[in-house]
Coordinates of C-alpha atoms in Angstrom, one line a residue:
X1 CA 99.6 118.7 150.0
X2 CA 101.7 116.8 147.5
X3 CA 104.0 118.6 145.1
X4 CA 104.5 116.9 141.7
X5 CA 107.8 117.9 140.2
X6 CA 109.0 118.1 136.6
X7 CA 112.3 119.4 135.2
X8 CA 113.0 120.9 131.8
X9 CA 116.6 120.2 130.9
X10 CA 116.7 121.9 127.5
X11 CA 115.1 124.7 125.5
X12 CA 114.7 124.9 121.8
X13 CA 114.4 127.7 119.3
X14 CA 110.8 128.4 118.4
X15 CA 111.5 128.0 114.7
X16 CA 112.5 124.4 115.2
X17 CA 109.4 123.2 117.1
X18 CA 107.7 120.2 115.6
X19 CA 104.1 120.5 114.6
X20 CA 101.2 119.0 116.6
X21 CA 97.4 118.7 116.5
X22 CA 94.6 121.1 117.6
X23 CA 91.4 120.2 119.3
X24 CA 87.9 121.4 118.5
X25 CA 86.8 122.7 121.9
X26 CA 88.6 125.3 124.0
X27 CA 90.8 123.8 126.7
X28 CA 89.6 124.9 130.2
X29 CA 91.2 123.1 133.2
X30 CA 89.6 125.4 135.8
X31 CA 87.5 123.6 138.4
X32 CA 89.6 121.8 141.0
X33 CA 92.2 122.0 143.7
X34 CA 95.4 121.6 141.8
X35 CA 98.0 124.4 141.9
X36 CA 100.9 125.3 139.5
X37 CA 104.4 126.5 140.6
X38 CA 107.3 127.3 138.4
X39 CA 111.0 128.2 139.1
X40 CA 113.8 129.0 136.7
X41 CA 117.5 129.8 136.7
X42 CA 119.8 131.1 134.0
X43 CA 122.8 128.9 133.3
X44 CA 122.2 127.2 136.6
X45 CA 122.3 130.4 138.7
X46 CA 119.4 132.4 140.2
X47 CA 117.8 134.7 137.8
X48 CA 118.3 138.5 138.4
X49 CA 117.9 141.7 136.5
X50 CA 121.5 141.5 135.1
X51 CA 121.4 137.9 133.9
X52 CA 117.9 138.3 132.4
X53 CA 119.0 141.5 130.5
X54 CA 122.1 139.7 129.2
X55 CA 119.9 136.8 128.0
X56 CA 117.5 139.1 126.3
X57 CA 114.6 137.8 128.4
X58 CA 112.0 140.1 129.9
X59 CA 109.2 137.7 131.0
X60 CA 108.8 134.0 131.6
X61 CA 105.5 132.2 131.0
X62 CA 104.6 128.7 132.2
X63 CA 101.8 127.2 130.0
X64 CA 99.5 124.4 131.0
X65 CA 98.5 122.3 128.0
X66 CA 95.9 119.6 127.6
X67 CA 97.3 116.0 127.6
X68 CA 97.7 116.1 123.8
X69 CA 99.8 119.3 123.8
X70 CA 97.3 120.9 121.5
X71 CA 95.6 123.7 123.5
X72 CA 97.0 125.7 126.4
X73 CA 95.6 127.7 129.3
X74 CA 97.5 130.8 130.5
X75 CA 96.7 134.1 132.2
X76 CA 98.5 136.7 134.3
X77 CA 99.2 134.2 137.1
X78 CA 101.3 132.1 134.6
X79 CA 103.6 135.1 133.6
X80 CA 106.3 136.7 135.7
X81 CA 109.2 139.1 135.1
X82 CA 112.3 137.1 134.4
X83 CA 114.3 138.6 137.4
X84 CA 111.7 137.2 139.9
X85 CA 112.8 133.6 139.2
X86 CA 109.5 132.0 140.3
X87 CA 105.8 132.1 139.9
X88 CA 102.8 130.3 141.3
X89 CA 99.0 130.1 140.8
X90 CA 96.1 129.6 143.1
X91 CA 94.9 125.9 143.5
X92 CA 92.2 126.0 140.9
X93 CA 92.8 123.3 138.3
X94 CA 91.1 120.0 137.9
X95 CA 93.0 116.8 138.6
X96 CA 94.2 115.0 135.5
X97 CA 97.1 114.6 133.0
X98 CA 98.6 117.8 131.5
X99 CA 101.6 118.9 129.5
X100 CA 103.5 121.9 130.7
X101 CA 105.9 124.1 128.7
X102 CA 108.0 127.2 129.3
X103 CA 108.0 130.3 127.0
X104 CA 110.5 133.1 127.4
X105 CA 109.8 136.5 125.7
X106 CA 111.8 139.6 125.1
X107 CA 110.8 143.2 126.0
X108 CA 108.6 143.5 122.8
X109 CA 106.6 140.4 123.8
X110 CA 108.2 138.2 121.1
X111 CA 108.8 134.6 122.1
X112 CA 112.6 134.0 122.0
X113 CA 112.8 130.5 123.7
X114 CA 110.5 127.7 124.3
X115 CA 111.1 124.5 126.2
X116 CA 110.1 121.0 125.2
X117 CA 106.9 119.5 126.6
X118 CA 106.8 117.5 129.9
X119 CA 103.8 115.4 130.9
X120 CA 102.6 115.3 134.5
X121 CA 99.6 113.7 136.2
X122 CA 98.2 115.5 139.2
X123 CA 95.6 114.4 141.8
X124 CA 93.3 116.5 143.8
X125 CA 95.3 118.8 146.1
X126 CA 98.6 118.3 144.3
X127 CA 100.8 121.2 143.2
X128 CA 102.5 120.8 139.8
X129 CA 106.1 122.1 140.2
X130 CA 108.0 122.8 137.0
X131 CA 111.6 123.8 137.0
X132 CA 113.8 124.9 134.0
X133 CA 117.1 126.5 133.3
X134 CA 117.3 129.3 130.7
X135 CA 120.4 129.9 128.6
X136 CA 122.4 133.1 129.2
X137 CA 123.3 133.7 125.6
X138 CA 120.8 135.8 123.7
X139 CA 119.4 133.9 120.6
X140 CA 120.6 134.7 117.1
X141 CA 118.0 137.0 115.6
X142 CA 115.7 135.0 113.4
X143 CA 112.3 135.9 111.9
X144 CA 109.6 135.4 114.6
X145 CA 106.2 136.9 114.2
X146 CA 104.9 136.0 117.6
X147 CA 103.6 138.7 119.9
X148 CA 100.6 139.7 121.9
X149 CA 99.1 142.5 119.8
X150 CA 97.1 140.5 117.2
X151 CA 94.4 137.9 117.6
X152 CA 94.5 135.7 114.5
X153 CA 91.7 133.5 113.1
X154 CA 91.1 131.4 110.0
X155 CA 89.2 128.5 108.5
X156 CA 89.7 126.1 105.7
X157 CA 87.8 123.8 103.3
X158 CA 88.5 120.3 101.9
X159 CA 87.4 119.8 98.3
X160 CA 85.0 122.6 98.7
X161 CA 83.3 121.3 101.8
X162 CA 83.5 122.0 105.5
X163 CA 86.1 119.6 107.0
X164 CA 85.0 116.7 109.0
X165 CA 86.4 113.3 110.1
X166 CA 85.2 111.7 106.8
X167 CA 86.6 114.0 104.2
X168 CA 89.8 114.6 106.1
X169 CA 90.4 110.8 106.3
X170 CA 89.3 110.4 102.7
X171 CA 91.9 112.9 101.5
X172 CA 94.6 111.7 104.0
X173 CA 94.9 115.2 105.6
X174 CA 95.8 114.9 109.3
X175 CA 96.6 118.5 110.1
X176 CA 96.5 121.9 108.7
X177 CA 99.2 124.5 109.5
X178 CA 99.8 128.2 108.9
X179 CA 103.4 129.1 107.8
X180 CA 104.6 132.7 108.3
X181 CA 107.3 134.4 106.3
X182 CA 109.1 137.7 106.6
X183 CA 108.0 140.5 104.3
X184 CA 110.4 139.3 101.6
X185 CA 108.8 135.8 101.6
X186 CA 111.8 134.1 103.1
X187 CA 112.6 132.7 106.5
X188 CA 109.6 130.4 107.0
X189 CA 108.3 130.2 110.6
X190 CA 106.1 127.4 111.9
X191 CA 104.7 126.9 115.4
X192 CA 102.7 124.1 117.0
X193 CA 100.2 126.8 118.1
X194 CA 99.3 127.3 114.4
X195 CA 98.9 123.6 113.5
X196 CA 95.4 122.2 113.8
X197 CA 93.6 118.9 113.4
X198 CA 92.1 118.9 109.9
X199 CA 88.5 118.2 111.1
X200 CA 88.4 121.2 113.4
X201 CA 88.0 123.4 110.3
X202 CA 88.8 126.7 112.0
X203 CA 90.9 128.4 114.7
X204 CA 91.2 131.5 116.8
X205 CA 94.5 132.3 118.5
X206 CA 94.1 135.2 120.9
X207 CA 97.1 137.6 121.3
X208 CA 99.3 135.5 119.2
X209 CA 101.1 137.8 116.7
X210 CA 103.0 141.0 116.8
X211 CA 101.6 143.7 114.5
X212 CA 103.6 144.0 111.3
X213 CA 103.9 143.1 107.6
X214 CA 104.4 139.4 106.9
X215 CA 103.5 136.8 104.4
X216 CA 101.5 133.6 105.2
X217 CA 100.7 130.3 103.6
X218 CA 98.3 127.4 104.4
X219 CA 99.5 123.8 104.2
X220 CA 97.7 120.5 104.5
X221 CA 99.8 117.7 106.0
X222 CA 99.5 114.0 106.3
X223 CA 100.0 112.1 109.6
X224 CA 103.8 111.9 109.0
X225 CA 104.0 115.7 108.4
X226 CA 104.4 115.4 104.6
X227 CA 102.8 118.2 102.6
X228 CA 99.7 117.0 100.7
X229 CA 98.6 120.4 99.4
X230 CA 99.5 124.1 99.9
X231 CA 98.0 127.4 99.2
X232 CA 99.9 130.3 97.6
X233 CA 102.0 132.6 99.7
X234 CA 100.0 135.8 100.4
X235 CA 100.8 139.2 102.0
X236 CA 99.7 139.5 105.6
X237 CA 99.6 143.0 107.1
X238 CA 98.2 143.1 110.6
X239 CA 97.5 145.9 113.0
X240 CA 96.8 145.6 116.7
X241 CA 93.4 143.9 117.1
X242 CA 91.7 141.1 115.2
X243 CA 92.9 139.6 111.8
X244 CA 91.5 136.8 109.7
X245 CA 93.4 134.8 107.1
X246 CA 92.0 134.1 103.6
X247 CA 90.1 130.8 103.5
X248 CA 91.9 128.1 101.4
X249 CA 90.3 125.2 99.7
X250 CA 92.5 122.1 99.7
X251 CA 91.5 120.2 96.5
X252 CA 92.8 116.6 96.7
X253 CA 92.3 114.5 93.6
X254 CA 92.8 110.8 94.0
X255 CA 92.1 107.6 92.1
X256 CA 88.8 105.8 92.4
X257 CA 88.8 103.5 95.5
X258 CA 86.4 100.8 96.6
X259 CA 86.4 100.2 100.4
X260 CA 84.7 97.1 101.6
X261 CA 83.8 96.4 105.2
X262 CA 83.2 92.6 105.7
X263 CA 80.8 91.6 108.5
X264 CA 80.7 87.8 109.2
X265 CA 77.6 86.1 110.5
X266 CA 77.9 85.0 114.1
X267 CA 75.5 83.4 116.5
X268 CA 73.1 86.3 116.7
X269 CA 74.3 89.0 114.4
X270 CA 77.0 89.9 111.8
X271 CA 80.2 90.6 113.6
X272 CA 84.0 90.4 113.5
X273 CA 86.2 87.5 112.3
X274 CA 87.2 86.6 115.8
X275 CA 83.6 86.5 117.2
X276 CA 82.3 84.6 114.2
X277 CA 85.4 82.2 114.4
X278 CA 86.3 82.7 110.8
X279 CA 89.8 81.3 110.0
X280 CA 90.6 82.2 106.4
X281 CA 88.7 83.5 103.3
X282 CA 88.8 83.8 99.5
X283 CA 87.5 86.6 97.4
X284 CA 87.0 87.5 93.8
X285 CA 86.2 91.1 92.6
X286 CA 84.5 91.1 89.2
X287 CA 83.5 93.9 86.9
X288 CA 80.2 94.3 85.1
X289 CA 81.3 91.9 82.4
X290 CA 82.1 89.2 84.9
X291 CA 85.9 89.5 84.4
X292 CA 88.0 89.1 87.5
X293 CA 89.7 92.3 88.6
X294 CA 91.3 91.1 91.8
X295 CA 91.3 87.6 93.5
X296 CA 93.0 86.2 96.6
X297 CA 92.7 82.8 98.4
X298 CA 93.6 81.7 101.9
X299 CA 93.7 85.2 103.4
X300 CA 93.8 85.5 107.1
X301 CA 90.4 86.8 108.1
X302 CA 89.8 90.6 108.2
X303 CA 86.9 93.0 108.3
X304 CA 88.1 95.3 105.5
X305 CA 89.3 95.2 102.0
X306 CA 90.5 98.2 99.9
X307 CA 90.7 98.2 96.1
X308 CA 92.5 101.3 94.9
X309 CA 93.1 102.8 91.5
X310 CA 90.3 100.8 89.8
X311 CA 88.3 101.9 86.8
X312 CA 84.9 103.5 87.5
X313 CA 82.0 101.1 87.1
X314 CA 79.9 98.5 88.8
X315 CA 81.5 95.6 90.6
X316 CA 80.6 92.4 92.4
X317 CA 82.5 90.9 95.3
X318 CA 82.3 87.1 95.9
X319 CA 83.5 86.1 99.4
X320 CA 83.9 82.6 100.9
X321 CA 85.0 82.0 104.5
X322 CA 86.4 78.9 106.1
X323 CA 86.7 77.5 109.6
X324 CA 90.2 76.9 110.9
X325 CA 89.9 73.2 109.9
X326 CA 89.4 74.3 106.3
X327 CA 85.7 73.6 106.0
X328 CA 83.5 76.2 104.4
X329 CA 81.2 78.1 106.8
X330 CA 80.4 81.4 105.0
X331 CA 79.7 82.7 101.6
X332 CA 78.1 85.7 100.0
X333 CA 77.9 87.6 96.7
X334 CA 77.8 91.4 97.2
X335 CA 76.8 93.1 94.0
X336 CA 75.8 96.5 92.6
X337 CA 79.0 98.1 94.0
X338 CA 79.3 101.4 92.1
X339 CA 82.7 103.1 92.0
X340 CA 82.7 106.8 91.0
X341 CA 85.2 108.4 88.7
X342 CA 86.7 110.2 91.7
X343 CA 86.4 109.6 95.3
X344 CA 86.1 106.7 97.7
X345 CA 83.1 104.4 97.5
X346 CA 82.3 102.5 100.7
X347 CA 80.1 99.4 101.1
X348 CA 79.3 96.8 103.8
X349 CA 79.2 93.2 102.7
X350 CA 77.4 90.9 105.1
X351 CA 78.9 87.4 104.7
X352 CA 76.3 84.9 105.7
X353 CA 76.9 81.5 107.3
X354 CA 76.3 78.9 104.6
X355 CA 77.6 75.7 103.1
X356 CA 77.2 74.6 99.4
X357 CA 73.8 72.8 99.2
X358 CA 72.1 71.1 96.2
X359 CA 68.3 70.9 96.1
X360 CA 66.9 68.8 93.4
X361 CA 63.2 68.7 92.4
X362 CA 62.3 65.4 90.7
X363 CA 59.5 65.1 88.1
X364 CA 58.6 61.6 86.9
X365 CA 57.2 60.9 83.4
X366 CA 53.6 59.8 83.7
X367 CA 53.4 57.9 80.4
X368 CA 55.7 57.1 77.4
X369 CA 56.1 60.3 75.5
X370 CA 53.9 62.1 78.0
X371 CA 54.4 64.8 80.6
X372 CA 56.0 64.7 84.0
X373 CA 54.4 64.7 87.4
X374 CA 54.5 63.6 91.0
X375 CA 55.4 60.1 92.3
X376 CA 51.7 59.3 92.7
X377 CA 50.8 60.6 89.2
X378 CA 53.5 58.4 87.7
X379 CA 52.8 55.4 90.0
X380 CA 56.4 55.3 91.3
X381 CA 56.6 54.0 94.9
X382 CA 60.4 53.6 95.3
X383 CA 63.6 54.4 93.4
X384 CA 67.4 54.4 93.7
X385 CA 69.8 57.3 93.1
X386 CA 73.6 57.9 92.8
X387 CA 75.3 61.3 93.1
X388 CA 78.8 61.4 91.7
X389 CA 81.4 63.9 90.7
X390 CA 80.9 64.5 87.0
X391 CA 83.4 62.4 84.9
X392 CA 84.3 60.3 88.0
X393 CA 83.3 56.9 89.3
X394 CA 83.4 58.2 92.8
X395 CA 79.9 58.2 94.4
X396 CA 79.3 61.0 96.9
X397 CA 75.9 59.8 98.0
X398 CA 73.5 56.9 97.1
X399 CA 70.3 55.3 98.2
X400 CA 68.8 52.0 97.0
X401 CA 65.0 51.4 97.1
X402 CA 63.9 54.5 99.0
X403 CA 60.3 55.6 99.1
X404 CA 59.5 57.9 96.2
X405 CA 59.8 61.6 96.7
X406 CA 59.9 64.7 94.6
X407 CA 62.8 66.4 96.5
X408 CA 66.4 65.5 97.3
X409 CA 68.8 67.8 99.3
X410 CA 72.6 67.4 99.5
X411 CA 74.5 69.6 102.0
X412 CA 78.2 70.2 102.6
X413 CA 79.3 69.5 99.0
X414 CA 82.5 70.8 97.5
X415 CA 81.9 73.3 94.7
X416 CA 82.0 71.6 91.4
X417 CA 80.0 69.7 88.7
X418 CA 77.9 66.6 89.7
X419 CA 75.8 64.0 88.0
X420 CA 72.7 62.6 89.7
X421 CA 71.5 59.2 88.2
X422 CA 68.1 57.5 88.8
X423 CA 66.7 54.1 88.6
X424 CA 63.1 52.9 89.3
X425 CA 60.7 50.2 88.3
X426 CA 56.9 50.4 88.0
X427 CA 55.8 46.9 87.0
X428 CA 57.6 46.2 83.8
X429 CA 58.2 49.8 83.1
X430 CA 61.7 51.1 83.9
X431 CA 62.7 54.7 84.7
X432 CA 66.3 55.9 84.4
X433 CA 68.4 58.9 83.4
X434 CA 71.1 61.4 84.5
X435 CA 71.0 65.0 85.5
X436 CA 74.1 67.2 85.4
X437 CA 74.4 70.1 88.0
X438 CA 76.8 72.7 89.1
X439 CA 77.4 73.4 92.8
X440 CA 78.9 76.8 93.8
X441 CA 80.1 78.1 97.1
X442 CA 77.2 80.5 97.5
X443 CA 74.4 78.8 99.3
X444 CA 71.7 76.6 97.8
X445 CA 71.7 75.6 94.1
X446 CA 68.2 74.5 92.9
X447 CA 67.7 72.2 89.9
X448 CA 64.7 70.4 88.3
X449 CA 65.4 66.9 87.2
X450 CA 63.0 65.1 84.8
X451 CA 63.2 61.3 84.9
X452 CA 61.9 59.6 81.8
X453 CA 60.6 56.1 81.1
X454 CA 63.1 54.0 79.2

């Protein structure tokens, strides 16, 4: 049987313990062959009745927490009189990673000292051995409501709703804590056992308080521990048994925000930048009038964009993606994006694989001053064309004397204005003319071009 040792070199006052997170399901490590053993000294010397009395310590408890340090398991096997100096449990815990923590209590059951966490991983058949050294000097008397007479419970709301992962993230609330005060409303006391993950929505802490008259307050905290919202400080008078705190509603007001998730077309489906091999991209966010609200070019590819503190209304997002060589490979217009006056509006924009394409349908005049029709109807058998950038002598594409057709398609063009010129002869009759067209980044542009007899 292997013993896995851990040593606690320091203890800290309960009132100075940092907050942590709760978990939704009760922590229950029972169901294996791992044991727990604890040993303690007082100022480096074996604990006895005299040294324990001098230190103001009646009992010592070794708590077994989950690997996050959120929920703990403890029963009579985890508690021993201080003077005994050691405790052990039967081999009954599942293998895994745990945190262990020492708590020392006085004769009234109030916690007076608590160690820091230590993390240990135990395999089947191991014994977790935790050692600590308790200080011999009794703590300075400070307000501490902890005890074993009262089971405390409570629940909270976020913007009038039951908390969940969505509304907690939306309001930036990471944890919710209960702060206790003495009866005068001074000497705030916080404890990791009364700090909970926002989305859990409720808690029950069995045998966690001493009976008495206190004040309490709810607080909503961000991930860094900053206070986002807090309830008023209320009287809390508890007798032995069960007690429930008043339910707070954390109302968080924030500016309208548009969250866009970008999905890029890959081989078989819309996917991430990396899988679709997108290098960079441009975007334009436009309001309902077409005015640009936000624009960026040459951004490293990402799957998310956030536009915060924008006016309520309807928006359109134009997205163009490029390969690493700079050639265009993706483009989409995502419209009808409605942003509410308050809250976070979330949309997914599927950016399709595309390159600017110009499709031109040609209609040939069938007679002078007459209508337009097909090649056969006009008697055109061959023609020539020249596609150029408007206002430039540069020819992008040209063909001389090709068989007559009613459709021309040009792919891979740069966005911009183009002029398509025609020339054809039918006997002595001559056809000619120019068509001006605009090519955008967003897929296929279709134009009808009417070629007249000169």
